PDB file of C-alpha atoms in Angstrom:
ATOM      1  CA  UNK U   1       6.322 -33.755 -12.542  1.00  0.00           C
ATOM      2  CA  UNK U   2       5.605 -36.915 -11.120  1.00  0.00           C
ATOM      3  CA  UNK U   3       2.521 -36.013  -9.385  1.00  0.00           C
ATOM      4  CA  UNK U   4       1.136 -32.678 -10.574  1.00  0.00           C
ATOM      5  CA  UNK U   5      -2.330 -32.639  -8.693  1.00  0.00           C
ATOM      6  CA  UNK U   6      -2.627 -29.810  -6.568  1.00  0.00           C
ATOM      7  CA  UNK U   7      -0.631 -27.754  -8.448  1.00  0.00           C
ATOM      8  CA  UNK U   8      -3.256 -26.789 -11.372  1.00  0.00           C
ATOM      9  CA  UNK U   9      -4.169 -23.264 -10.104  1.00  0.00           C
ATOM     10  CA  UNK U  10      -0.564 -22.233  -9.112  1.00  0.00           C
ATOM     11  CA  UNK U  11       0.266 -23.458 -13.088  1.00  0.00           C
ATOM     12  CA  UNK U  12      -3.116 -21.689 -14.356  1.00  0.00           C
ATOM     13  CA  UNK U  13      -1.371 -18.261 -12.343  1.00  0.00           C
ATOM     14  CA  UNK U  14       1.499 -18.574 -14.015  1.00  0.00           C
ATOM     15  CA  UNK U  15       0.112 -18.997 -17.366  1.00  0.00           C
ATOM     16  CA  UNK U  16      -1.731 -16.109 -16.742  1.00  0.00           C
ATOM     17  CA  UNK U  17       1.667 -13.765 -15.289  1.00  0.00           C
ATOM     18  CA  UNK U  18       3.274 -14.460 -18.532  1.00  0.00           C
ATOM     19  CA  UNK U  19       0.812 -14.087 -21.309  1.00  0.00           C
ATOM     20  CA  UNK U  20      -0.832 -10.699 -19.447  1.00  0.00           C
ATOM     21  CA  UNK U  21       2.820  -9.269 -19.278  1.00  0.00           C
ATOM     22  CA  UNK U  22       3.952 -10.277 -23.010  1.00  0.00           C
ATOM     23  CA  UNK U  23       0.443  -8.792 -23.487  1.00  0.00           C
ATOM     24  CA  UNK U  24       1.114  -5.156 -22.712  1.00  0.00           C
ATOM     25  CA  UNK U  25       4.460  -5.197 -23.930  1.00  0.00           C
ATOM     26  CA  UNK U  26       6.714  -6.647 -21.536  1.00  0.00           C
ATOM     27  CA  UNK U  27       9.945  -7.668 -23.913  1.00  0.00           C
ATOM     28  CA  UNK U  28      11.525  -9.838 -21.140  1.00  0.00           C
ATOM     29  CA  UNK U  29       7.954 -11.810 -20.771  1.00  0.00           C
ATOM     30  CA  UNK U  30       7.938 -12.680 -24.527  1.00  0.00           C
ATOM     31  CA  UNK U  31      11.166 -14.664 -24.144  1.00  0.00           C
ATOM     32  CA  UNK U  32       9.092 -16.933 -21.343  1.00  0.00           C
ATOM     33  CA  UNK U  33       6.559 -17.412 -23.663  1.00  0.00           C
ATOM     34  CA  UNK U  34       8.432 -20.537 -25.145  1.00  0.00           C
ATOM     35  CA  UNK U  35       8.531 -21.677 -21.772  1.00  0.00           C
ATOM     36  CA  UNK U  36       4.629 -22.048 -21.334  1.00  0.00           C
ATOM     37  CA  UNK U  37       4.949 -25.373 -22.953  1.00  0.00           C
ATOM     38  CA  UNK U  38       6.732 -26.858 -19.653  1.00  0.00           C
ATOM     39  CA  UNK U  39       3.443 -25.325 -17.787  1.00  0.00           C
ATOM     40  CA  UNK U  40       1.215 -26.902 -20.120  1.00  0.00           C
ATOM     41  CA  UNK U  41       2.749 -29.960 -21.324  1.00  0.00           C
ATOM     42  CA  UNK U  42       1.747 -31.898 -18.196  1.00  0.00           C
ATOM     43  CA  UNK U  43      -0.733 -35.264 -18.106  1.00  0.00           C
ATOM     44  CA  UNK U  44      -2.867 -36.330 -15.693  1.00  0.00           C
ATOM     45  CA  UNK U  45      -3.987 -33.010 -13.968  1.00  0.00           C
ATOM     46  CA  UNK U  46      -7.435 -32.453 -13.440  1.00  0.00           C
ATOM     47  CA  UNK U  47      -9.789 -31.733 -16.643  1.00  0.00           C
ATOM     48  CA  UNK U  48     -10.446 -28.284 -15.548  1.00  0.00           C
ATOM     49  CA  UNK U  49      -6.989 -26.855 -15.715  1.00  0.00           C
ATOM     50  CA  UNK U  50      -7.440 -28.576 -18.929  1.00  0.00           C
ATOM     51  CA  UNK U  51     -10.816 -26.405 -19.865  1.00  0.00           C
ATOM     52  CA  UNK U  52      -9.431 -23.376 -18.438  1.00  0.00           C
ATOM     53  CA  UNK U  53      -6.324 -22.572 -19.837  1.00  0.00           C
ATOM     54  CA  UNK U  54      -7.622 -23.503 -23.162  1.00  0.00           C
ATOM     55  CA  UNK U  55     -10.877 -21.036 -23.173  1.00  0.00           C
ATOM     56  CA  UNK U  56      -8.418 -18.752 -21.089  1.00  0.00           C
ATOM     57  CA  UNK U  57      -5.548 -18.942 -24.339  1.00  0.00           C
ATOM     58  CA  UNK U  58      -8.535 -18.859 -26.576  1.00  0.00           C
ATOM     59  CA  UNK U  59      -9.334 -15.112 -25.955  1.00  0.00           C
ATOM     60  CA  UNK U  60      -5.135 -14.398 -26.782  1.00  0.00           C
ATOM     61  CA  UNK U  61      -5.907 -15.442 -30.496  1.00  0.00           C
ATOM     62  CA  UNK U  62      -6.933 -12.497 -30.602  1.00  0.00           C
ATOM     63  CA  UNK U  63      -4.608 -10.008 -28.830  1.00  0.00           C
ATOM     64  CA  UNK U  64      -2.591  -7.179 -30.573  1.00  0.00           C
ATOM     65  CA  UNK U  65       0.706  -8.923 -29.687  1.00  0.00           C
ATOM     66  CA  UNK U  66       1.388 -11.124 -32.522  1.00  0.00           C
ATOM     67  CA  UNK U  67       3.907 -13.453 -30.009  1.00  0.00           C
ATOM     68  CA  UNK U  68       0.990 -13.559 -27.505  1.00  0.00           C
ATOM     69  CA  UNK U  69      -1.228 -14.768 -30.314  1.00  0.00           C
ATOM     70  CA  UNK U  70       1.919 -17.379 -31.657  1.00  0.00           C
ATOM     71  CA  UNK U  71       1.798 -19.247 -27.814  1.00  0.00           C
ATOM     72  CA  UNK U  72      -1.932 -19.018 -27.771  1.00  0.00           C
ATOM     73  CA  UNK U  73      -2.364 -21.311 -30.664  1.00  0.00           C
ATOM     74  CA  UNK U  74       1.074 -23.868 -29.607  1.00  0.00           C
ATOM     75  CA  UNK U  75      -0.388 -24.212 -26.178  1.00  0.00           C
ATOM     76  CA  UNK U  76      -4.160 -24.898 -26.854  1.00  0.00           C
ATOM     77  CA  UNK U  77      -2.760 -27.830 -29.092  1.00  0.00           C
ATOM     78  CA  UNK U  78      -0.390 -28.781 -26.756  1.00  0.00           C
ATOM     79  CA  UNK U  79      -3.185 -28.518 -23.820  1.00  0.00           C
ATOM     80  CA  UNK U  80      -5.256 -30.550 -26.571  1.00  0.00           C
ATOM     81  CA  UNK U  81      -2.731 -33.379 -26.863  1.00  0.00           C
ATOM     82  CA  UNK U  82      -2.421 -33.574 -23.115  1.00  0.00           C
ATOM     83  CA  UNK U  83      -5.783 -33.698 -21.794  1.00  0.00           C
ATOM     84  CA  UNK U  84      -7.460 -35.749 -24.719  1.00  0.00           C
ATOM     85  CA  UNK U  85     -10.284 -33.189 -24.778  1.00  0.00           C
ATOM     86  CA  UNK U  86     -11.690 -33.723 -28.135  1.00  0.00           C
ATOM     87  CA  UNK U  87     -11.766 -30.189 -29.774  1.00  0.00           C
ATOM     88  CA  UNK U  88     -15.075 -28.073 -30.296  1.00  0.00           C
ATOM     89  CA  UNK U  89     -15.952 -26.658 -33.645  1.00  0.00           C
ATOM     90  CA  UNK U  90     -15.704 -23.289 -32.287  1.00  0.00           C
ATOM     91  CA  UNK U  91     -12.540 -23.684 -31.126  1.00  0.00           C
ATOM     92  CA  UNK U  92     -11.314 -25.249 -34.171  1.00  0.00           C
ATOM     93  CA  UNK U  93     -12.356 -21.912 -36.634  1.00  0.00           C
ATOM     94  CA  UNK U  94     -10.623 -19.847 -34.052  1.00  0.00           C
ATOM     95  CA  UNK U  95      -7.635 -22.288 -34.194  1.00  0.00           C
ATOM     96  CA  UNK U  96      -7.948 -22.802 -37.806  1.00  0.00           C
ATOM     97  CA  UNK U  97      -8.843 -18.246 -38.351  1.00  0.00           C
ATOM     98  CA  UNK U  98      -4.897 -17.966 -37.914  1.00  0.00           C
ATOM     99  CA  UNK U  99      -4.306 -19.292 -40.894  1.00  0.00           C
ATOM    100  CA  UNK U 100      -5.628 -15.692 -42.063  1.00  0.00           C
ATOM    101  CA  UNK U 101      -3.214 -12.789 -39.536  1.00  0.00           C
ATOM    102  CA  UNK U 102      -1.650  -9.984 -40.547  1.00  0.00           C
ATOM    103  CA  UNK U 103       1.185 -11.397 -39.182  1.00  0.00           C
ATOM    104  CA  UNK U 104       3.199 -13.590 -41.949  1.00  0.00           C
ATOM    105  CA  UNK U 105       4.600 -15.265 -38.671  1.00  0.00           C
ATOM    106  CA  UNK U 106       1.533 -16.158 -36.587  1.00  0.00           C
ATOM    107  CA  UNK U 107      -0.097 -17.813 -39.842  1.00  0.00           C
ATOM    108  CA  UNK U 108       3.273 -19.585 -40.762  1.00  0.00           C
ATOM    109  CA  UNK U 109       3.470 -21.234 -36.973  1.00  0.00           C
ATOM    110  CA  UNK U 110      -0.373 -21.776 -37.630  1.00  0.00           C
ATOM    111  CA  UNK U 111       0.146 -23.586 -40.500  1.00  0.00           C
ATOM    112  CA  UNK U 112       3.221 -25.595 -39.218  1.00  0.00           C
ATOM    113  CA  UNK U 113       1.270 -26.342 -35.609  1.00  0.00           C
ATOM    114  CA  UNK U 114      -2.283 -27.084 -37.214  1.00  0.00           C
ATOM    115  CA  UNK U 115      -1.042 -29.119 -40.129  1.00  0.00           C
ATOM    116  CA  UNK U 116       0.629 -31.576 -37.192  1.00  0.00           C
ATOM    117  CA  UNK U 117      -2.744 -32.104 -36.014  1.00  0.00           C
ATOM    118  CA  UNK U 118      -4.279 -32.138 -39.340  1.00  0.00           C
ATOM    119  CA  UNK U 119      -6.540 -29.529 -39.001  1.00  0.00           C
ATOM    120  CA  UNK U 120      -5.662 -27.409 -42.065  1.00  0.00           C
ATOM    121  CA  UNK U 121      -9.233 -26.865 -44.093  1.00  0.00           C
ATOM    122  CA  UNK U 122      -9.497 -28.955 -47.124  1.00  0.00           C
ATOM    123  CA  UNK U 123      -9.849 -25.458 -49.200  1.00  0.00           C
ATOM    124  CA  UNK U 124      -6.757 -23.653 -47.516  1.00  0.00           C
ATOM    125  CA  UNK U 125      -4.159 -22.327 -49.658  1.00  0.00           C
ATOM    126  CA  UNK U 126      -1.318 -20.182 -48.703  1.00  0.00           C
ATOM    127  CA  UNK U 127      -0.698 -16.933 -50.482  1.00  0.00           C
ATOM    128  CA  UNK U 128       1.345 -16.487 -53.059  1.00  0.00           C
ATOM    129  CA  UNK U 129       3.267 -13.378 -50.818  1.00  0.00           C
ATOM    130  CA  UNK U 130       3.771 -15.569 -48.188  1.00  0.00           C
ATOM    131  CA  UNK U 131       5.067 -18.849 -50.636  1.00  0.00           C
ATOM    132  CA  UNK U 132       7.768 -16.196 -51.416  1.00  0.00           C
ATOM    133  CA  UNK U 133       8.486 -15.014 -48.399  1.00  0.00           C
ATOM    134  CA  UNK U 134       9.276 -18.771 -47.326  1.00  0.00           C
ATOM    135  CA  UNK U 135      11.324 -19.076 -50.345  1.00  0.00           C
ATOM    136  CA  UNK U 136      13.211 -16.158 -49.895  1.00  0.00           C
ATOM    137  CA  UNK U 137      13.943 -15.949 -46.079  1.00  0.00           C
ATOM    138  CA  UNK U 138      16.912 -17.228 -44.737  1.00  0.00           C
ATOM    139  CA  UNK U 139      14.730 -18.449 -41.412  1.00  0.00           C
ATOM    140  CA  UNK U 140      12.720 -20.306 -43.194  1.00  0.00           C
ATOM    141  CA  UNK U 141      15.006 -22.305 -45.400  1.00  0.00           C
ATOM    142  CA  UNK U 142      14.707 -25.786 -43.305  1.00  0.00           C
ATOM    143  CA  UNK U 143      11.151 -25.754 -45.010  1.00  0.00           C
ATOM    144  CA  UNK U 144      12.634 -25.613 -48.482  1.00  0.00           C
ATOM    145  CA  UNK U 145      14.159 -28.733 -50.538  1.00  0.00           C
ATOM    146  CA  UNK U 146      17.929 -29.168 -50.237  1.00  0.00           C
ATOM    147  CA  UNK U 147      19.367 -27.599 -52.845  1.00  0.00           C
ATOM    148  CA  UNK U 148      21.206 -29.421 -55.424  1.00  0.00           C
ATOM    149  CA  UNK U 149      24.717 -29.398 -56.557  1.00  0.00           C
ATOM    150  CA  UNK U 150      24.372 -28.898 -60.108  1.00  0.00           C
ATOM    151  CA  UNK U 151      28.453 -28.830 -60.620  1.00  0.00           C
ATOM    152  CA  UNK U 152      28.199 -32.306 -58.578  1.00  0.00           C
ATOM    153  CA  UNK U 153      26.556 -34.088 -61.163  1.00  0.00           C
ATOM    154  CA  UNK U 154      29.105 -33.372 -64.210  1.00  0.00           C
TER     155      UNK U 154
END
């Protein structure tokens, strides 16, 4: 968008449409969630779409839809990066308590999105169950070394 002003509260609404319908269940609304980053991913608007939408994600972290939760955590960095709001210590340990689902897949992302903004605690190790399950699952392979030709090298 060129010039996005004026168009905060119509992108706040939609924010809102497709996280409350992914939240109870809607199937089709989880497949938009990827597209929240082209609602968020916009400078220059004013701070308070900013503050909103990141206190407003803040409360997903913690919803029973482990997608929901996923987008939460993308888009507050990605509102983060944006804005140039510096990040409050509360928000950071809710950011940073993802590390620690029940879902193998919202504290993989967490790990991938938080470790590009360096905010992985000092003392954070992952599991040994969830080393494995990176080793051993085909969607996670790009994360894994190449492997090498032994018969190559002969």
């Amino acid at each position: 968008m060129e010039d996005a002003n004026g168009w905060e509260d119509f992108l706040f609404e939609q924010i809102e449409i497709i996280i409350e319908a992914s939240d109870s269940g809607n199937k089709e609304a989880e497949y938009e969630l990827s597209g929240l980053y082209y609602l968020t991913n916009i400078h220059d608007l004013n701070k308070s779409f900013y503050t909103k939408s990141i206190e407003y994600l803040k409360t997903k972290l913690n919803s029973e839809n482990p997608e929901v939760r996923k987008a939460a955590l993308e888009n507050i960095l990605d509102l983060h990066f944006e804005s140039k709001l510096q990040l409050k210590p509360d928000l950071i340990e809710a950011l940073q308590s993802q590390l620690y689902d029940k879902s193998f897949d919202v504290r993989h992302d967490a790990y991938l999105d938080l470790k590009d903004f360096d905010l992985i605690p000092n003392q954070f190790q992952r599991s040994l169950m969830d080393k494995i399950r990176i080793k051993m699952s085909q969607g996670y392979r790009s994360l894994m070394k190449p492997p090498t030709n032994e018969l190559s090298k002969q």
